[in-house]
Amino acid sequence: MKSRLAFLSSTLPSPALQSSVARSTVRPAPSRLPHRRYHFVPKRTSSQSNSLYPKSTPTILTASASLSSMASSFYPEKARVPTAVQPPTPPIAKFKIGLCQLKVTVDKERNILHARTAVEEAAEKGAKLVVLPEIWNSPYSNDSFPVYAEDIDAGFDASPSTAMLSEVARLLKITIIGGSIPERSGDKLYNTCCVFGPDGKLKAKHRKIHLFDIDIPGKITFKESKTLTAGEAPTTVDTEVGRIGIGICYDIRFQELAMLYAARGAQLICYPGAFNMTTGPLHWELLQRARAVDNQLYVATCSPARDAAAGYVAWGHSTLVGPFGELLATTEHDEAIIIAEIDYSQIELRRTNLPLEKQRRGDLYQLVDVQRLNSE
């Protein structure tokens, strides 16, 4: 099923615009009900008789009651279509995450063995969830993608990278967000992230939705679309360590996807990514903190280590950000294994501190999860 994101606003003047990834359209917003902030009655004094105040006279509303009434008239529940769901209670709500920032070479077998060693080290340090970088088994280039691509659906014999991930997840009893590798499916190539559970089974597969096509003259030009095909579905997956949304690198620039994941009840979004030396210093940390604080959830990113001699030089700086936008752990550009703690009770705390879900204006705007809407 094809899935698209739609951001609707009652104030948009233009007709619907559609693309293979995003669609904007106009939907009439629910009409607002008239309301008042407070109801006032005459001030009562000790000399006044109770007969002056018949039972039918409105009583004074407290500020909190008035605000609640005002919020309900804004239809916050209609700001998400379908209605947002609450995060589930995972088997493990407090755990360690491992982010493996690895140097990638032209030797595929070496890359696979090196990634396995890093996952094992992270697990030894207590990580129950381990994340690998974007394109960790191959150099990041349009020339390399077809050469290093694996047919994941054909089984482990055709995909040594995912075979390793499955085996190590099963042996170590951990969940692995397998970064991404070039995937071959028929005559198409994808940038694909596989998620494996503690039983070694493939729990989810996310194909990069937004392809990295940029042109900054004198700095960097790259067109993933020369070789890769865009994925067609957002991905959330229920694991032992919570409900996780998956994005790959450029996906992080599109706030609609993160908003959609939050509305689906995601507690953590993982973005394997390889930002470059131009956009990395400016946007990498900024985007992670924005996605986390806007949606009041955890965001984890994992980059390849920097190789100055490579055709594409990664920024590095793999990071974990908390639901208040705080940097919980990060590193520089060299190889590193980051171990940090995630505690989902912090999500509830921050959503109590700032009750954004109850303050949205469903009378003015809506985010539509087309995939969920079409499945109902």
Short mmCIF file of C-alpha atoms in Angstrom, two decimals:
data_model
loop_
_atom_site.label_atom_id
_atom_site.label_comp_id
_atom_site.label_asym_id
_atom_site.label_seq_id
_atom_site.Cartn_x
_atom_site.Cartn_y
_atom_site.Cartn_z
CA MET A 1 0.00 0.00 0.00
CA LYS A 2 1.32 3.39 -0.89
CA SER A 3 1.43 5.80 2.00
CA ARG A 4 1.64 9.54 1.93
CA LEU A 5 1.71 12.30 4.48
CA ALA A 6 -0.80 15.10 4.30
CA PHE A 7 -0.67 18.31 6.29
CA LEU A 8 -3.99 20.08 6.17
CA SER A 9 -4.79 23.65 7.06
CA SER A 10 -8.10 25.42 6.95
CA THR A 11 -6.29 28.55 5.77
CA LEU A 12 -4.58 27.14 2.68
CA PRO A 13 -5.81 29.04 -0.40
CA SER A 14 -4.33 26.74 -3.08
CA PRO A 15 -5.65 23.45 -4.53
CA ALA A 16 -4.23 20.15 -3.40
CA LEU A 17 -0.61 19.52 -4.28
CA GLN A 18 0.61 15.95 -4.60
CA SER A 19 3.94 14.16 -4.95
CA SER A 20 5.20 10.63 -4.50
CA VAL A 21 6.11 11.44 -0.92
CA ALA A 22 3.96 14.26 0.44
CA ARG A 23 0.52 15.61 -0.28
CA SER A 24 -1.04 18.86 0.86
CA THR A 25 -4.71 19.49 0.47
CA VAL A 26 -7.47 21.56 1.95
CA ARG A 27 -10.01 20.16 4.29
CA PRO A 28 -12.64 22.28 6.01
CA ALA A 29 -11.79 22.53 9.67
CA PRO A 30 -14.49 21.78 12.22
CA SER A 31 -16.43 24.89 13.12
CA ARG A 32 -15.62 26.47 16.43
CA LEU A 33 -18.19 26.64 19.10
CA PRO A 34 -18.82 30.01 20.69
CA HIS A 35 -17.41 30.21 24.18
CA ARG A 36 -16.52 32.60 26.94
CA ARG A 37 -13.47 32.61 29.11
CA TYR A 38 -15.47 33.26 32.30
CA HIS A 39 -19.05 33.64 33.49
CA PHE A 40 -19.51 36.45 35.98
CA VAL A 41 -22.21 36.97 38.61
CA PRO A 42 -22.78 40.03 40.83
CA LYS A 43 -20.45 40.31 43.76
CA ARG A 44 -22.08 38.95 46.90
CA THR A 45 -21.88 40.76 50.26
CA SER A 46 -22.86 39.61 53.72
CA SER A 47 -25.96 41.82 53.69
CA GLN A 48 -27.30 40.26 50.51
CA SER A 49 -29.93 37.62 50.72
CA ASN A 50 -29.47 34.22 49.12
CA SER A 51 -32.79 34.88 47.39
CA LEU A 52 -30.96 37.24 45.04
CA TYR A 53 -29.17 34.23 43.61
CA PRO A 54 -31.59 31.68 42.23
CA LYS A 55 -30.26 28.23 41.41
CA SER A 56 -30.44 28.92 37.68
CA THR A 57 -27.83 31.69 37.90
CA PRO A 58 -24.47 30.64 36.35
CA THR A 59 -21.66 30.11 38.83
CA ILE A 60 -18.16 31.47 38.55
CA LEU A 61 -15.85 29.20 36.57
CA THR A 62 -12.34 28.71 37.78
CA ALA A 63 -9.50 29.64 35.46
CA SER A 64 -8.48 25.99 34.99
CA ALA A 65 -12.03 24.95 34.14
CA SER A 66 -12.33 27.83 31.70
CA LEU A 67 -9.05 26.95 30.03
CA SER A 68 -10.14 23.33 29.75
CA SER A 69 -13.40 24.40 28.17
CA MET A 70 -11.54 26.71 25.81
CA ALA A 71 -9.13 23.94 24.81
CA SER A 72 -11.95 21.50 24.10
CA SER A 73 -13.59 24.03 21.78
CA PHE A 74 -10.35 24.05 19.76
CA TYR A 75 -10.78 20.31 19.03
CA PRO A 76 -7.19 19.24 19.85
CA GLU A 77 -8.10 15.60 19.20
CA LYS A 78 -8.89 16.49 15.58
CA ALA A 79 -5.42 17.91 14.94
CA ARG A 80 -4.34 14.35 14.15
CA VAL A 81 -6.26 12.22 11.64
CA PRO A 82 -6.82 9.48 12.66
CA THR A 83 -6.74 10.46 16.33
CA ALA A 84 -3.33 10.13 17.97
CA VAL A 85 -2.76 6.98 20.00
CA GLN A 86 -1.05 6.81 23.36
CA PRO A 87 2.38 5.13 23.57
CA PRO A 88 2.17 1.49 24.67
CA THR A 89 3.81 0.21 27.83
CA PRO A 90 6.86 -1.73 26.64
CA PRO A 91 8.32 -4.74 28.46
CA ILE A 92 11.43 -2.63 29.12
CA ALA A 93 10.84 1.08 29.77
CA LYS A 94 14.30 1.99 31.08
CA PHE A 95 17.35 0.67 29.28
CA LYS A 96 20.71 1.43 27.71
CA ILE A 97 21.09 2.24 24.03
CA GLY A 98 24.30 1.75 22.07
CA LEU A 99 25.17 3.94 19.07
CA CYS A 100 27.99 2.43 16.98
CA GLN A 101 29.79 5.09 14.97
CA LEU A 102 31.88 3.02 12.55
CA LYS A 103 34.47 3.70 9.88
CA VAL A 104 33.37 2.22 6.55
CA THR A 105 35.83 0.79 4.01
CA VAL A 106 35.63 -0.64 0.50
CA ASP A 107 35.99 -4.16 1.96
CA LYS A 108 32.47 -5.44 2.52
CA GLU A 109 33.48 -8.50 4.53
CA ARG A 110 35.61 -6.34 6.78
CA ASN A 111 32.70 -3.91 7.28
CA ILE A 112 30.37 -6.74 8.29
CA LEU A 113 32.86 -8.21 10.75
CA HIS A 114 33.65 -4.77 12.16
CA ALA A 115 29.96 -3.99 12.69
CA ARG A 116 29.45 -7.32 14.44
CA THR A 117 32.34 -6.62 16.80
CA ALA A 118 30.91 -3.19 17.63
CA VAL A 119 27.43 -4.60 18.34
CA GLU A 120 28.95 -7.22 20.63
CA GLU A 121 30.92 -4.55 22.49
CA ALA A 122 27.83 -2.39 22.95
CA ALA A 123 25.90 -5.37 24.32
CA GLU A 124 28.74 -6.19 26.72
CA LYS A 125 28.38 -2.65 28.05
CA GLY A 126 24.71 -3.26 28.79
CA ALA A 127 22.94 -1.98 25.68
CA LYS A 128 19.55 -3.62 25.05
CA LEU A 129 19.10 -1.59 21.85
CA VAL A 130 21.95 -1.11 19.40
CA VAL A 131 21.92 1.24 16.38
CA LEU A 132 24.25 1.11 13.37
CA PRO A 133 25.02 3.91 10.86
CA GLU A 134 23.55 4.64 7.46
CA ILE A 135 25.20 2.60 4.65
CA TRP A 136 27.63 0.80 6.97
CA ASN A 137 28.52 -2.10 4.64
CA SER A 138 29.38 0.02 1.60
CA PRO A 139 31.04 3.28 0.60
CA TYR A 140 28.42 6.02 0.29
CA SER A 141 28.32 6.67 -3.45
CA ASN A 142 26.02 6.10 -6.39
CA ASP A 143 28.71 3.95 -7.99
CA SER A 144 28.90 1.68 -4.94
CA PHE A 145 25.19 1.19 -4.22
CA PRO A 146 24.55 -1.28 -7.10
CA VAL A 147 27.75 -3.20 -6.36
CA TYR A 148 27.18 -3.67 -2.63
CA ALA A 149 23.39 -4.06 -2.75
CA GLU A 150 21.78 -7.17 -1.23
CA ASP A 151 18.45 -8.85 -1.92
CA ILE A 152 17.09 -8.88 1.62
CA ASP A 153 13.83 -10.62 0.70
CA ALA A 154 15.73 -13.50 -0.94
CA GLY A 155 17.02 -14.69 2.42
CA PHE A 156 20.24 -14.65 4.36
CA ASP A 157 22.26 -16.44 1.67
CA ALA A 158 21.68 -13.42 -0.57
CA SER A 159 22.15 -10.91 2.23
CA PRO A 160 25.22 -11.52 4.41
CA SER A 161 24.79 -8.16 6.16
CA THR A 162 21.31 -8.94 7.48
CA ALA A 163 22.30 -12.54 8.19
CA MET A 164 24.92 -11.21 10.60
CA LEU A 165 22.47 -8.81 12.24
CA SER A 166 19.91 -11.56 12.76
CA GLU A 167 22.44 -13.93 14.26
CA VAL A 168 24.01 -11.46 16.66
CA ALA A 169 20.62 -10.13 17.81
CA ARG A 170 19.54 -13.71 18.62
CA LEU A 171 22.77 -14.67 20.37
CA LEU A 172 22.93 -11.50 22.46
CA LYS A 173 19.16 -11.25 23.06
CA ILE A 174 19.03 -7.60 21.99
CA THR A 175 17.12 -5.42 19.54
CA ILE A 176 19.13 -4.05 16.62
CA ILE A 177 18.29 -1.06 14.44
CA GLY A 178 20.49 -2.18 11.58
CA GLY A 179 21.54 1.20 10.23
CA SER A 180 21.01 0.94 6.49
CA ILE A 181 22.42 -0.95 3.52
CA PRO A 182 21.78 -0.76 -0.22
CA GLU A 183 18.89 -3.14 -0.98
CA ARG A 184 18.14 -4.71 -4.36
CA SER A 185 14.51 -5.58 -5.04
CA GLY A 186 13.83 -6.59 -8.62
CA ASP A 187 15.25 -3.87 -10.83
CA LYS A 188 15.16 -1.25 -8.07
CA LEU A 189 17.62 -0.19 -5.39
CA TYR A 190 16.65 1.18 -1.97
CA ASN A 191 18.42 2.62 1.07
CA THR A 192 17.01 0.23 3.67
CA CYS A 193 17.03 -0.17 7.46
CA CYS A 194 16.22 -3.57 8.98
CA VAL A 195 15.12 -4.06 12.59
CA PHE A 196 15.81 -7.38 14.32
CA GLY A 197 14.39 -8.55 17.64
CA PRO A 198 16.04 -10.64 20.38
CA ASP A 199 14.77 -13.78 18.65
CA GLY A 200 16.71 -12.90 15.52
CA LYS A 201 13.60 -12.36 13.45
CA LEU A 202 13.15 -9.40 11.10
CA LYS A 203 10.60 -7.12 12.78
CA ALA A 204 10.51 -4.25 10.29
CA LYS A 205 12.11 -2.92 7.14
CA HIS A 206 12.20 0.81 6.39
CA ARG A 207 13.11 2.11 2.96
CA LYS A 208 14.33 5.70 2.98
CA ILE A 209 11.34 7.86 2.09
CA HIS A 210 13.03 11.15 1.23
CA LEU A 211 15.96 10.77 -1.13
CA PHE A 212 19.04 12.91 -0.61
CA ASP A 213 19.05 15.16 -3.69
CA ILE A 214 20.82 18.45 -2.95
CA ASP A 215 22.93 21.01 -4.78
CA ILE A 216 24.91 23.58 -2.82
CA PRO A 217 27.24 25.18 -5.40
CA GLY A 218 30.88 25.06 -4.43
CA LYS A 219 30.11 22.80 -1.46
CA ILE A 220 28.27 19.58 -2.23
CA THR A 221 26.07 18.07 -4.91
CA PHE A 222 24.56 14.61 -4.49
CA LYS A 223 21.59 12.92 -6.17
CA GLU A 224 20.54 9.63 -4.55
CA SER A 225 17.73 9.46 -7.08
CA LYS A 226 20.30 8.62 -9.79
CA THR A 227 20.40 5.08 -8.43
CA LEU A 228 17.96 4.74 -5.55
CA THR A 229 14.16 4.57 -5.39
CA ALA A 230 12.21 6.26 -2.61
CA GLY A 231 10.38 4.11 -0.08
CA GLU A 232 6.61 4.37 0.10
CA ALA A 233 5.72 3.76 3.75
CA PRO A 234 6.51 5.24 7.15
CA THR A 235 7.72 2.62 9.62
CA THR A 236 6.90 2.14 13.29
CA VAL A 237 7.77 -1.07 15.06
CA ASP A 238 6.88 -2.45 18.48
CA THR A 239 9.91 -3.90 20.25
CA GLU A 240 10.85 -5.00 23.75
CA VAL A 241 12.27 -1.52 24.25
CA GLY A 242 9.25 0.46 23.08
CA ARG A 243 7.53 1.62 19.95
CA ILE A 244 10.16 2.99 17.58
CA GLY A 245 9.82 5.11 14.45
CA ILE A 246 12.47 4.70 11.78
CA GLY A 247 13.91 7.35 9.48
CA ILE A 248 17.10 7.42 7.45
CA CYS A 249 19.28 10.55 7.28
CA TYR A 250 17.42 12.99 4.99
CA ASP A 251 14.12 11.76 6.46
CA ILE A 252 14.96 13.79 9.58
CA ARG A 253 14.46 17.06 7.67
CA PHE A 254 10.74 16.39 7.25
CA GLN A 255 8.94 17.20 10.48
CA GLU A 256 5.69 15.71 9.19
CA LEU A 257 7.18 12.21 9.38
CA ALA A 258 8.28 12.69 12.99
CA MET A 259 4.87 14.16 13.88
CA LEU A 260 3.21 11.15 12.29
CA TYR A 261 5.38 8.78 14.33
CA ALA A 262 4.51 10.63 17.53
CA ALA A 263 0.81 10.39 16.65
CA ARG A 264 1.28 6.64 16.20
CA GLY A 265 2.60 6.40 19.75
CA ALA A 266 6.34 6.21 19.06
CA GLN A 267 8.52 6.81 22.10
CA LEU A 268 11.79 6.89 20.20
CA ILE A 269 12.76 7.76 16.63
CA CYS A 270 15.99 6.31 15.30
CA TYR A 271 17.71 8.01 12.37
CA PRO A 272 20.78 6.26 10.98
CA GLY A 273 22.31 9.10 9.00
CA ALA A 274 25.41 10.40 7.25
CA PHE A 275 25.27 14.17 7.16
CA ASN A 276 28.16 15.84 5.35
CA MET A 277 30.72 18.48 6.18
CA THR A 278 28.54 21.29 4.80
CA THR A 279 25.16 20.61 6.41
CA GLY A 280 26.42 18.64 9.40
CA PRO A 281 27.87 21.55 11.42
CA LEU A 282 24.77 23.67 10.80
CA HIS A 283 21.84 21.27 10.89
CA TRP A 284 22.66 17.85 12.40
CA GLU A 285 22.20 18.67 16.09
CA LEU A 286 19.54 21.32 15.36
CA LEU A 287 17.28 18.87 13.52
CA GLN A 288 17.63 16.16 16.15
CA ARG A 289 16.70 18.50 18.98
CA ALA A 290 13.83 19.99 16.97
CA ARG A 291 12.32 16.57 16.20
CA ALA A 292 12.67 15.56 19.86
CA VAL A 293 11.30 18.69 21.52
CA ASP A 294 8.47 19.23 19.03
CA ASN A 295 7.18 15.70 19.55
CA GLN A 296 8.30 15.19 23.16
CA LEU A 297 10.07 11.90 22.58
CA TYR A 298 13.60 10.50 22.30
CA VAL A 299 15.65 10.85 19.12
CA ALA A 300 18.74 8.73 18.42
CA THR A 301 21.06 9.20 15.46
CA CYS A 302 23.99 7.08 14.31
CA SER A 303 26.52 8.27 11.74
CA PRO A 304 29.51 6.63 10.10
CA ALA A 305 32.85 7.82 11.45
CA ARG A 306 34.60 10.45 9.38
CA ASP A 307 37.04 9.36 6.69
CA ALA A 308 38.67 12.43 5.17
CA ALA A 309 39.97 10.34 2.26
CA ALA A 310 36.53 9.05 1.25
CA GLY A 311 34.58 10.38 -1.69
CA TYR A 312 31.78 11.35 0.70
CA VAL A 313 32.96 12.65 4.07
CA ALA A 314 30.54 12.11 6.97
CA TRP A 315 30.10 14.61 9.79
CA GLY A 316 29.87 11.99 12.54
CA HIS A 317 28.58 13.19 15.95
CA SER A 318 26.15 10.35 16.68
CA THR A 319 23.76 11.57 19.37
CA LEU A 320 20.92 10.80 21.77
CA VAL A 321 18.44 13.61 22.53
CA GLY A 322 15.79 13.53 25.26
CA PRO A 323 12.11 14.58 25.10
CA PHE A 324 12.90 18.05 26.45
CA GLY A 325 15.40 18.66 23.65
CA GLU A 326 18.36 17.99 25.91
CA LEU A 327 21.57 16.39 24.62
CA LEU A 328 21.99 13.21 26.62
CA ALA A 329 25.03 11.80 24.84
CA THR A 330 27.13 12.56 21.79
CA THR A 331 30.60 12.12 20.36
CA GLU A 332 32.97 13.73 17.84
CA HIS A 333 33.85 12.36 14.39
CA ASP A 334 36.10 9.37 15.17
CA GLU A 335 34.97 5.81 15.69
CA ALA A 336 33.08 5.45 18.96
CA ILE A 337 30.46 3.39 20.78
CA ILE A 338 28.12 5.60 22.78
CA ILE A 339 26.22 4.04 25.66
CA ALA A 340 23.41 6.11 27.16
CA GLU A 341 20.22 5.55 29.15
CA ILE A 342 16.66 5.97 27.93
CA ASP A 343 13.88 6.31 30.50
CA TYR A 344 10.40 6.56 29.01
CA SER A 345 8.98 8.02 32.23
CA GLN A 346 10.64 11.25 31.11
CA ILE A 347 8.26 11.40 28.16
CA GLU A 348 5.24 11.38 30.45
CA LEU A 349 6.86 13.98 32.68
CA ARG A 350 7.61 16.38 29.84
CA ARG A 351 4.19 15.92 28.28
CA THR A 352 2.71 16.81 31.66
CA ASN A 353 4.97 19.86 31.96
CA LEU A 354 4.00 21.02 28.45
CA PRO A 355 0.63 19.46 27.52
CA LEU A 356 0.95 20.20 23.81
CA GLU A 357 -1.32 17.33 22.80
CA LYS A 358 -4.22 19.00 24.61
CA GLN A 359 -3.42 22.45 23.25
CA ARG A 360 -3.34 21.79 19.51
CA ARG A 361 -5.79 23.65 17.29
CA GLY A 362 -7.75 21.02 15.42
CA ASP A 363 -10.06 23.82 14.30
CA LEU A 364 -7.16 25.35 12.33
CA TYR A 365 -4.90 22.52 11.15
CA GLN A 366 -4.62 18.76 10.84
CA LEU A 367 -1.92 16.21 10.15
CA VAL A 368 -3.29 13.25 8.22
CA ASP A 369 -1.66 9.81 8.39
CA VAL A 370 -2.79 8.60 4.98
CA GLN A 371 -1.61 5.04 5.56
CA ARG A 372 -3.57 4.65 8.80
CA LEU A 373 -6.59 6.44 7.38
CA ASN A 374 -6.74 4.15 4.33
CA SER A 375 -6.40 1.04 6.49
CA GLU A 376 -9.42 1.87 8.63
#
